[in-house]
């Protein structure tokens, strides 16, 4: 390709008008509105499909929805999830018809890749990726989220089906 | 009585020395701060605003960080010169600051530390030493990029040193003095030299950009080409000294331009156009000098974040083929005009 070399006028070759024009441009930018977002105070607006930290949810009755089927554990690509199955407490009220509940549910957040396959695979809709993206801790052990912590993060999820009630 | 006068004189000297040290070590970090702010504003960012009130403690945090870093001396350097180089960059700035008249007088104290006859020559002589610091740093580091930076610096500073000297010859011809205080007094009486010698002022300004290694002439430390040039192998406080020296040089350059072309501490109307008789005029003179210097520092920063770096051959071409003949022409014009005036 032939590069076009425009013929410069003596004024162009002086280079000074260009410098002055450039300086005028940068000067105009000084009082402009700034693009910087001051992060910890101003949070980012996340889109609907954003995948943040995975969490466990309860249903309207306050029951843990997870039945410890371990599908998420098997599907998890980086093997971040570990489910320890347990029995539901027999002394629970009669309307608590869900038979199983995990004894512990561990997600190693240093391994999680936020792929969302656990949410995808869950037959009980018990695990959801929320919008928290700043998962931090001072120790590795702090980044190992257990059942208690995951339920706190997840909160209650309004389940329109409530299939266990119909059993 | 006589002894009192001598003691007072010494007290003044100590006060002025302290003032210069405070300026260098307290104001220069804020020049770096200003650089970061202006840079951010020009790029539509906010700039440092976290440490202290509006981020005003940022330079001290940076200084502390530099201070606490490990001071590495690589095994391949020529050690004595390697250690000497940062000092050689920094000292000339500090020394030339002693010659700057930063005010007329505050009461009985004249506002210049060393008011010597050939002041400007001393500024040149001392200022030219700072190139040795950079060249020495580049050579003593004994590695490629610093060496290239040093070589570039030598070529650039030496060619622009010629230009800077020649552009000022016209000034000396007109003011008939090399003394900086006298130059300011001349301007206070006859108007600023920038109006009478616009070409000299313009040449001097361009040369100052080259002399202080500022963009668009920041070749010795061209980040994209030489990583960071002559100071790559330096760390911790030695690097800090280079950094401080660079900004101190910039400040001295601004002060020099203010003193030589922008009327120093004077303003072109009474009572600011003559040495102070009362203390508040003296204080105002200092404030005027500081304000002018600050404006020039802003100009230096503003230009750095606007103009891209020249190509190396363009730099040399500009220095020798444009600025050098223009400086000679300016001397010629000045000589003719002065000759005609004297003859009339």
mmCIF file of C-alpha atoms in Angstrom, chain B:
data_model
loop_
_atom_site.group_PDB
_atom_site.id
_atom_site.type_symbol
_atom_site.label_atom_id
_atom_site.label_comp_id
_atom_site.label_asym_id
_atom_site.label_seq_id
_atom_site.Cartn_x
_atom_site.Cartn_y
_atom_site.Cartn_z
ATOM 1 C CA UNK B 1 26.637 47.302 67.633
ATOM 2 C CA UNK B 2 28.798 46.211 64.743
ATOM 3 C CA UNK B 3 28.902 42.662 66.141
ATOM 4 C CA UNK B 4 25.103 42.636 66.324
ATOM 5 C CA UNK B 5 24.960 43.416 62.625
ATOM 6 C CA UNK B 6 27.279 40.496 61.839
ATOM 7 C CA UNK B 7 25.297 38.102 64.014
ATOM 8 C CA UNK B 8 22.042 39.268 62.420
ATOM 9 C CA UNK B 9 23.545 38.696 58.991
ATOM 10 C CA UNK B 10 24.439 35.122 59.949
ATOM 11 C CA UNK B 11 20.979 34.518 61.371
ATOM 12 C CA UNK B 12 19.523 35.665 58.045
ATOM 13 C CA UNK B 13 21.805 33.331 56.124
ATOM 14 C CA UNK B 14 20.767 30.372 58.274
ATOM 15 C CA UNK B 15 17.097 31.276 57.870
ATOM 16 C CA UNK B 16 17.479 31.462 54.096
ATOM 17 C CA UNK B 17 19.348 28.155 53.915
ATOM 18 C CA UNK B 18 16.566 26.544 55.930
ATOM 19 C CA UNK B 19 13.971 28.136 53.654
ATOM 20 C CA UNK B 20 15.645 26.656 50.570
ATOM 21 C CA UNK B 21 15.852 23.213 52.167
ATOM 22 C CA UNK B 22 12.220 23.383 53.194
ATOM 23 C CA UNK B 23 11.228 24.455 49.688
ATOM 24 C CA UNK B 24 13.144 21.607 48.109
ATOM 25 C CA UNK B 25 12.085 18.844 50.461
ATOM 26 C CA UNK B 26 8.540 19.987 51.172
ATOM 27 C CA UNK B 27 7.382 21.721 48.010
ATOM 28 C CA UNK B 28 8.985 19.401 45.463
ATOM 29 C CA UNK B 29 6.941 16.372 46.593
ATOM 30 C CA UNK B 30 3.876 18.538 46.077
ATOM 31 C CA UNK B 31 5.055 19.295 42.559
ATOM 32 C CA UNK B 32 4.911 15.552 41.969
ATOM 33 C CA UNK B 33 1.450 15.615 43.504
ATOM 34 C CA UNK B 34 0.421 18.464 41.202
ATOM 35 C CA UNK B 35 1.771 16.514 38.251
ATOM 36 C CA UNK B 36 -0.388 13.529 39.141
ATOM 37 C CA UNK B 37 -3.448 15.704 39.640
ATOM 38 C CA UNK B 38 -3.106 17.691 36.428
ATOM 39 C CA UNK B 39 -2.367 14.502 34.521
ATOM 40 C CA UNK B 40 -5.515 12.941 35.945
ATOM 41 C CA UNK B 41 -7.705 15.955 35.187
ATOM 42 C CA UNK B 42 -6.471 16.126 31.621
ATOM 43 C CA UNK B 43 -7.328 12.445 31.206
ATOM 44 C CA UNK B 44 -10.797 12.932 32.779
ATOM 45 C CA UNK B 45 -9.794 11.150 35.963
ATOM 46 C CA UNK B 46 -9.900 12.353 39.572
ATOM 47 C CA UNK B 47 -6.317 11.669 40.633
ATOM 48 C CA UNK B 48 -4.973 10.735 44.062
ATOM 49 C CA UNK B 49 -7.584 11.693 46.678
ATOM 50 C CA UNK B 50 -7.360 9.041 49.372
ATOM 51 C CA UNK B 51 -4.422 9.770 51.668
ATOM 52 C CA UNK B 52 -5.237 12.583 54.053
ATOM 53 C CA UNK B 53 -7.382 15.585 53.272
ATOM 54 C CA UNK B 54 -8.086 15.583 49.467
ATOM 55 C CA UNK B 55 -5.105 13.269 49.098
ATOM 56 C CA UNK B 56 -2.701 15.923 50.290
ATOM 57 C CA UNK B 57 -0.672 13.422 52.317
ATOM 58 C CA UNK B 58 -0.031 11.251 49.254
ATOM 59 C CA UNK B 59 3.539 12.512 48.602
ATOM 60 C CA UNK B 60 4.544 11.639 52.152
ATOM 61 C CA UNK B 61 3.070 8.184 51.806
ATOM 62 C CA UNK B 62 5.064 7.767 48.583
ATOM 63 C CA UNK B 63 8.224 9.069 50.228
ATOM 64 C CA UNK B 64 7.762 6.677 53.142
ATOM 65 C CA UNK B 65 7.265 3.800 50.727
ATOM 66 C CA UNK B 66 10.457 4.719 48.855
ATOM 67 C CA UNK B 67 12.300 5.049 52.157
ATOM 68 C CA UNK B 68 11.238 1.614 53.345
ATOM 69 C CA UNK B 69 12.167 -0.205 50.134
ATOM 70 C CA UNK B 70 15.213 -2.389 49.951
ATOM 71 C CA UNK B 71 18.199 -0.498 48.614
ATOM 72 C CA UNK B 72 19.517 -2.846 45.952
ATOM 73 C CA UNK B 73 22.974 -2.364 44.457
ATOM 74 C CA UNK B 74 23.275 -4.871 41.595
ATOM 75 C CA UNK B 75 26.571 -6.736 41.488
ATOM 76 C CA UNK B 76 27.357 -5.583 37.942
ATOM 77 C CA UNK B 77 27.518 -1.845 38.643
ATOM 78 C CA UNK B 78 30.567 0.326 39.124
ATOM 79 C CA UNK B 79 29.801 0.965 42.715
ATOM 80 C CA UNK B 80 31.470 4.274 43.584
ATOM 81 C CA UNK B 81 30.058 6.110 40.565
ATOM 82 C CA UNK B 82 26.739 4.353 40.957
ATOM 83 C CA UNK B 83 26.363 5.755 44.459
ATOM 84 C CA UNK B 84 27.651 9.184 43.435
ATOM 85 C CA UNK B 85 25.302 9.709 40.481
ATOM 86 C CA UNK B 86 21.969 10.459 42.274
ATOM 87 C CA UNK B 87 23.671 13.087 44.400
ATOM 88 C CA UNK B 88 25.136 14.707 41.296
ATOM 89 C CA UNK B 89 21.681 15.016 39.772
ATOM 90 C CA UNK B 90 20.158 16.446 42.896
ATOM 91 C CA UNK B 91 22.857 18.820 44.164
ATOM 92 C CA UNK B 92 22.956 21.284 41.221
ATOM 93 C CA UNK B 93 19.254 21.968 41.657
ATOM 94 C CA UNK B 94 19.752 22.704 45.334
ATOM 95 C CA UNK B 95 22.803 24.881 44.613
ATOM 96 C CA UNK B 96 21.156 26.955 41.893
ATOM 97 C CA UNK B 97 18.167 27.529 44.115
ATOM 98 C CA UNK B 98 20.512 29.453 46.424
ATOM 99 C CA UNK B 99 21.044 32.019 43.654
ATOM 100 C CA UNK B 100 17.390 32.752 42.959
ATOM 101 C CA UNK B 101 16.024 36.067 44.210
ATOM 102 C CA UNK B 102 12.667 34.893 45.546
ATOM 103 C CA UNK B 103 11.640 38.318 46.797
ATOM 104 C CA UNK B 104 12.995 41.833 47.200
ATOM 105 C CA UNK B 105 13.465 42.035 50.945
ATOM 106 C CA UNK B 106 11.613 41.139 54.102
ATOM 107 C CA UNK B 107 12.433 43.963 56.501
ATOM 108 C CA UNK B 108 16.229 44.170 56.650
ATOM 109 C CA UNK B 109 16.681 40.691 55.105
ATOM 110 C CA UNK B 110 17.307 40.500 51.377
ATOM 111 C CA UNK B 111 15.491 37.569 49.823
ATOM 112 C CA UNK B 112 18.378 35.856 48.057
ATOM 113 C CA UNK B 113 20.895 33.555 49.677
ATOM 114 C CA UNK B 114 23.896 34.193 47.420
ATOM 115 C CA UNK B 115 23.733 37.509 45.587
ATOM 116 C CA UNK B 116 26.928 37.160 43.570
ATOM 117 C CA UNK B 117 28.013 39.292 40.629
ATOM 118 C CA UNK B 118 28.186 36.734 37.797
ATOM 119 C CA UNK B 119 25.163 34.868 39.185
ATOM 120 C CA UNK B 120 23.907 33.660 35.834
ATOM 121 C CA UNK B 121 27.286 32.162 34.933
ATOM 122 C CA UNK B 122 27.269 30.248 38.204
ATOM 123 C CA UNK B 123 23.776 28.967 37.405
ATOM 124 C CA UNK B 124 25.057 27.725 34.056
ATOM 125 C CA UNK B 125 28.200 26.205 35.484
ATOM 126 C CA UNK B 126 26.398 24.384 38.280
ATOM 127 C CA UNK B 127 23.376 23.494 36.177
ATOM 128 C CA UNK B 128 25.587 21.913 33.530
ATOM 129 C CA UNK B 129 26.860 19.509 36.190
ATOM 130 C CA UNK B 130 23.515 17.760 36.435
ATOM 131 C CA UNK B 131 24.172 16.152 33.043
ATOM 132 C CA UNK B 132 27.166 14.400 34.605
ATOM 133 C CA UNK B 133 24.876 12.815 37.151
ATOM 134 C CA UNK B 134 22.678 11.306 34.447
ATOM 135 C CA UNK B 135 25.566 10.236 32.220
ATOM 136 C CA UNK B 136 27.360 8.761 35.210
ATOM 137 C CA UNK B 137 24.238 6.903 36.289
ATOM 138 C CA UNK B 138 23.849 5.483 32.804
ATOM 139 C CA UNK B 139 27.487 4.443 32.559
ATOM 140 C CA UNK B 140 27.913 3.151 36.108
ATOM 141 C CA UNK B 141 24.774 1.016 35.892
ATOM 142 C CA UNK B 142 26.671 -1.094 33.356
ATOM 143 C CA UNK B 143 23.590 -2.275 31.507
ATOM 144 C CA UNK B 144 22.054 -1.437 28.141
ATOM 145 C CA UNK B 145 19.023 0.763 28.691
ATOM 146 C CA UNK B 146 20.573 3.026 31.316
ATOM 147 C CA UNK B 147 23.605 3.405 29.066
ATOM 148 C CA UNK B 148 21.456 4.456 26.104
ATOM 149 C CA UNK B 149 19.641 6.904 28.360
ATOM 150 C CA UNK B 150 22.916 8.354 29.518
ATOM 151 C CA UNK B 151 24.263 8.731 25.983
ATOM 152 C CA UNK B 152 21.075 10.405 24.814
ATOM 153 C CA UNK B 153 21.143 12.711 27.788
ATOM 154 C CA UNK B 154 24.722 13.726 27.048
ATOM 155 C CA UNK B 155 23.969 14.552 23.420
ATOM 156 C CA UNK B 156 20.711 16.316 24.187
ATOM 157 C CA UNK B 157 21.815 18.377 27.150
ATOM 158 C CA UNK B 158 25.073 19.463 25.563
ATOM 159 C CA UNK B 159 23.419 20.650 22.355
ATOM 160 C CA UNK B 160 20.674 22.498 24.168
ATOM 161 C CA UNK B 161 23.149 23.977 26.627
ATOM 162 C CA UNK B 162 24.606 25.905 23.682
ATOM 163 C CA UNK B 163 21.211 27.200 22.725
ATOM 164 C CA UNK B 164 20.215 28.177 26.231
ATOM 165 C CA UNK B 165 23.413 30.173 26.635
ATOM 166 C CA UNK B 166 23.054 31.936 23.306
ATOM 167 C CA UNK B 167 19.407 32.799 23.893
ATOM 168 C CA UNK B 168 20.412 34.558 27.100
ATOM 169 C CA UNK B 169 23.302 36.517 25.594
ATOM 170 C CA UNK B 170 20.769 38.950 24.157
ATOM 171 C CA UNK B 171 19.350 39.471 27.642
ATOM 172 C CA UNK B 172 22.750 40.226 29.092
ATOM 173 C CA UNK B 173 23.470 42.647 26.264
ATOM 174 C CA UNK B 174 20.317 44.523 27.113
ATOM 175 C CA UNK B 175 20.487 44.488 30.910
ATOM 176 C CA UNK B 176 24.285 44.909 31.023
ATOM 177 C CA UNK B 177 24.500 42.560 33.988
ATOM 178 C CA UNK B 178 24.884 38.876 34.851
ATOM 179 C CA UNK B 179 23.511 39.354 38.327
ATOM 180 C CA UNK B 180 20.027 37.915 38.818
ATOM 181 C CA UNK B 181 18.920 40.545 41.343
ATOM 182 C CA UNK B 182 19.998 43.299 38.976
ATOM 183 C CA UNK B 183 18.126 41.627 36.137
ATOM 184 C CA UNK B 184 14.942 41.663 38.202
ATOM 185 C CA UNK B 185 15.495 45.302 39.154
ATOM 186 C CA UNK B 186 16.008 46.165 35.482
ATOM 187 C CA UNK B 187 12.697 44.511 34.653
ATOM 188 C CA UNK B 188 10.937 46.203 37.570
ATOM 189 C CA UNK B 189 12.062 49.554 36.151
ATOM 190 C CA UNK B 190 11.810 48.884 32.389
ATOM 191 C CA UNK B 191 9.088 46.280 31.991
ATOM 192 C CA UNK B 192 9.362 42.514 31.698
ATOM 193 C CA UNK B 193 11.945 41.134 29.318
ATOM 194 C CA UNK B 194 9.468 38.695 27.822
ATOM 195 C CA UNK B 195 7.840 41.625 26.006
ATOM 196 C CA UNK B 196 11.157 43.082 24.869
ATOM 197 C CA UNK B 197 12.829 39.769 23.995
ATOM 198 C CA UNK B 198 9.985 37.433 23.028
ATOM 199 C CA UNK B 199 12.186 35.303 20.772
ATOM 200 C CA UNK B 200 14.808 34.830 23.484
ATOM 201 C CA UNK B 201 12.081 33.935 25.984
ATOM 202 C CA UNK B 202 10.590 31.408 23.581
ATOM 203 C CA UNK B 203 13.949 29.794 22.800
ATOM 204 C CA UNK B 204 14.815 29.703 26.479
ATOM 205 C CA UNK B 205 11.513 28.022 27.313
ATOM 206 C CA UNK B 206 11.996 25.320 24.688
ATOM 207 C CA UNK B 207 15.563 24.717 25.827
ATOM 208 C CA UNK B 208 14.384 24.437 29.418
ATOM 209 C CA UNK B 209 12.089 21.583 28.441
ATOM 210 C CA UNK B 210 15.113 19.821 27.005
ATOM 211 C CA UNK B 211 17.375 20.716 29.922
ATOM 212 C CA UNK B 212 14.964 19.416 32.526
ATOM 213 C CA UNK B 213 14.334 16.209 30.556
ATOM 214 C CA UNK B 214 10.631 16.954 30.382
ATOM 215 C CA UNK B 215 8.284 15.809 27.639
ATOM 216 C CA UNK B 216 8.366 16.336 24.684
ATOM 217 C CA UNK B 217 12.136 16.012 25.158
ATOM 218 C CA UNK B 218 12.257 13.341 27.868
ATOM 219 C CA UNK B 219 14.703 11.128 25.975
ATOM 220 C CA UNK B 220 17.005 9.988 28.780
ATOM 221 C CA UNK B 221 14.077 8.215 30.428
ATOM 222 C CA UNK B 222 11.777 7.520 27.480
ATOM 223 C CA UNK B 223 9.557 4.915 29.119
ATOM 224 C CA UNK B 224 8.388 3.230 25.935
ATOM 225 C CA UNK B 225 11.840 2.904 24.410
ATOM 226 C CA UNK B 226 14.253 2.621 27.333
ATOM 227 C CA UNK B 227 11.958 1.196 30.033
ATOM 228 C CA UNK B 228 12.908 4.104 32.270
ATOM 229 C CA UNK B 229 16.325 5.131 31.003
ATOM 230 C CA UNK B 230 19.213 6.070 33.204
ATOM 231 C CA UNK B 231 17.566 5.155 36.523
ATOM 232 C CA UNK B 232 16.494 1.563 35.834
ATOM 233 C CA UNK B 233 19.083 -0.027 38.080
ATOM 234 C CA UNK B 234 18.289 2.256 40.994
ATOM 235 C CA UNK B 235 15.906 1.526 43.816
ATOM 236 C CA UNK B 236 14.771 2.882 47.136
ATOM 237 C CA UNK B 237 16.133 6.264 48.197
ATOM 238 C CA UNK B 238 18.666 6.483 45.375
ATOM 239 C CA UNK B 239 15.812 6.348 42.899
ATOM 240 C CA UNK B 240 13.953 8.798 45.121
ATOM 241 C CA UNK B 241 16.857 11.210 44.858
ATOM 242 C CA UNK B 242 16.720 11.039 41.034
ATOM 243 C CA UNK B 243 13.019 11.666 41.204
ATOM 244 C CA UNK B 244 13.399 14.556 43.635
ATOM 245 C CA UNK B 245 16.246 15.948 41.532
ATOM 246 C CA UNK B 246 14.186 15.870 38.369
ATOM 247 C CA UNK B 247 11.361 17.851 39.926
ATOM 248 C CA UNK B 248 13.740 20.180 41.757
ATOM 249 C CA UNK B 249 15.380 20.875 38.379
ATOM 250 C CA UNK B 250 11.993 21.639 36.930
ATOM 251 C CA UNK B 251 11.324 24.045 39.767
ATOM 252 C CA UNK B 252 14.696 25.759 39.351
ATOM 253 C CA UNK B 253 14.011 26.071 35.628
ATOM 254 C CA UNK B 254 10.670 27.737 36.349
ATOM 255 C CA UNK B 255 12.287 30.091 38.847
ATOM 256 C CA UNK B 256 14.981 30.958 36.338
ATOM 257 C CA UNK B 257 12.453 31.765 33.641
ATOM 258 C CA UNK B 258 10.450 33.885 36.076
ATOM 259 C CA UNK B 259 13.571 35.736 37.171
ATOM 260 C CA UNK B 260 14.955 36.358 33.705
ATOM 261 C CA UNK B 261 11.844 37.024 31.640
ATOM 262 C CA UNK B 262 8.760 37.422 33.800
ATOM 263 C CA UNK B 263 10.001 40.137 36.113
ATOM 264 C CA UNK B 264 10.908 37.963 39.101
ATOM 265 C CA UNK B 265 9.119 39.209 42.189
ATOM 266 C CA UNK B 266 7.880 42.408 40.532
ATOM 267 C CA UNK B 267 4.541 43.382 39.055
ATOM 268 C CA UNK B 268 4.420 46.241 36.526
ATOM 269 C CA UNK B 269 2.650 48.716 38.811
ATOM 270 C CA UNK B 270 3.303 50.475 42.141
ATOM 271 C CA UNK B 271 4.048 49.516 44.847
ATOM 272 C CA UNK B 272 5.193 46.157 43.503
ATOM 273 C CA UNK B 273 7.618 47.483 40.881
ATOM 274 C CA UNK B 274 10.371 48.540 43.332
ATOM 275 C CA UNK B 275 12.150 46.865 46.270
ATOM 276 C CA UNK B 276 9.878 46.743 49.281
ATOM 277 C CA UNK B 277 9.899 49.579 51.812
ATOM 278 C CA UNK B 278 7.298 48.023 54.088
ATOM 279 C CA UNK B 279 7.056 44.426 55.177
ATOM 280 C CA UNK B 280 3.725 43.599 53.512
ATOM 281 C CA UNK B 281 5.026 44.591 50.099
ATOM 282 C CA UNK B 282 8.035 42.351 50.766
ATOM 283 C CA UNK B 283 5.725 39.473 51.636
ATOM 284 C CA UNK B 284 3.632 40.205 48.551
ATOM 285 C CA UNK B 285 6.800 40.085 46.438
ATOM 286 C CA UNK B 286 7.557 36.578 47.718
ATOM 287 C CA UNK B 287 3.964 35.571 47.034
ATOM 288 C CA UNK B 288 4.155 37.006 43.506
ATOM 289 C CA UNK B 289 7.337 35.064 42.814
ATOM 290 C CA UNK B 290 5.797 31.834 44.142
ATOM 291 C CA UNK B 291 2.633 32.382 42.102
ATOM 292 C CA UNK B 292 4.562 32.972 38.884
ATOM 293 C CA UNK B 293 6.695 29.895 39.515
ATOM 294 C CA UNK B 294 3.584 27.824 40.187
ATOM 295 C CA UNK B 295 2.034 28.973 36.901
ATOM 296 C CA UNK B 296 5.169 27.928 35.030
ATOM 297 C CA UNK B 297 5.237 24.567 36.788
ATOM 298 C CA UNK B 298 1.669 24.081 35.625
ATOM 299 C CA UNK B 299 2.795 24.925 32.096
ATOM 300 C CA UNK B 300 5.548 22.292 32.305
ATOM 301 C CA UNK B 301 3.081 19.662 33.504
ATOM 302 C CA UNK B 302 0.425 20.710 31.015
ATOM 303 C CA UNK B 303 2.842 20.399 28.101
ATOM 304 C CA UNK B 304 4.021 16.991 29.292
ATOM 305 C CA UNK B 305 0.509 15.570 29.179
ATOM 306 C CA UNK B 306 -0.245 17.105 25.799
ATOM 307 C CA UNK B 307 2.714 16.846 23.466
ATOM 308 C CA UNK B 308 4.052 13.452 22.369
ATOM 309 C CA UNK B 309 7.771 12.761 22.459
ATOM 310 C CA UNK B 310 9.886 13.858 19.498
ATOM 311 C CA UNK B 311 11.959 11.441 17.501
ATOM 312 C CA UNK B 312 15.608 11.573 18.480
ATOM 313 C CA UNK B 313 16.856 12.969 15.150
ATOM 314 C CA UNK B 314 14.048 15.536 15.224
ATOM 315 C CA UNK B 315 15.279 16.661 18.604
ATOM 316 C CA UNK B 316 18.829 17.137 17.372
ATOM 317 C CA UNK B 317 17.583 18.773 14.161
ATOM 318 C CA UNK B 318 15.443 21.181 16.115
ATOM 319 C CA UNK B 319 18.294 22.046 18.438
ATOM 320 C CA UNK B 320 20.993 22.632 15.844
ATOM 321 C CA UNK B 321 19.098 23.654 12.716
ATOM 322 C CA UNK B 322 16.338 25.797 14.187
ATOM 323 C CA UNK B 323 16.999 26.994 17.714
ATOM 324 C CA UNK B 324 20.730 27.586 17.293
ATOM 325 C CA UNK B 325 20.424 29.879 14.215
ATOM 326 C CA UNK B 326 17.423 31.627 15.765
ATOM 327 C CA UNK B 327 19.411 32.352 18.917
ATOM 328 C CA UNK B 328 22.249 33.787 16.810
ATOM 329 C CA UNK B 329 19.749 35.846 14.827
ATOM 330 C CA UNK B 330 18.279 37.165 18.050
ATOM 331 C CA UNK B 331 21.702 38.271 19.231
ATOM 332 C CA UNK B 332 22.251 40.029 15.912
ATOM 333 C CA UNK B 333 18.902 41.823 16.081
ATOM 334 C CA UNK B 334 19.506 42.858 19.672
ATOM 335 C CA UNK B 335 22.964 44.149 18.787
ATOM 336 C CA UNK B 336 21.637 46.188 15.875
ATOM 337 C CA UNK B 337 18.768 47.644 17.901
ATOM 338 C CA UNK B 338 21.027 48.490 20.838
ATOM 339 C CA UNK B 339 23.604 49.972 18.487
ATOM 340 C CA UNK B 340 21.017 52.210 16.804
ATOM 341 C CA UNK B 341 19.638 53.282 20.180
ATOM 342 C CA UNK B 342 23.103 54.042 21.500
ATOM 343 C CA UNK B 343 23.986 55.948 18.317
ATOM 344 C CA UNK B 344 20.841 58.076 18.406
#
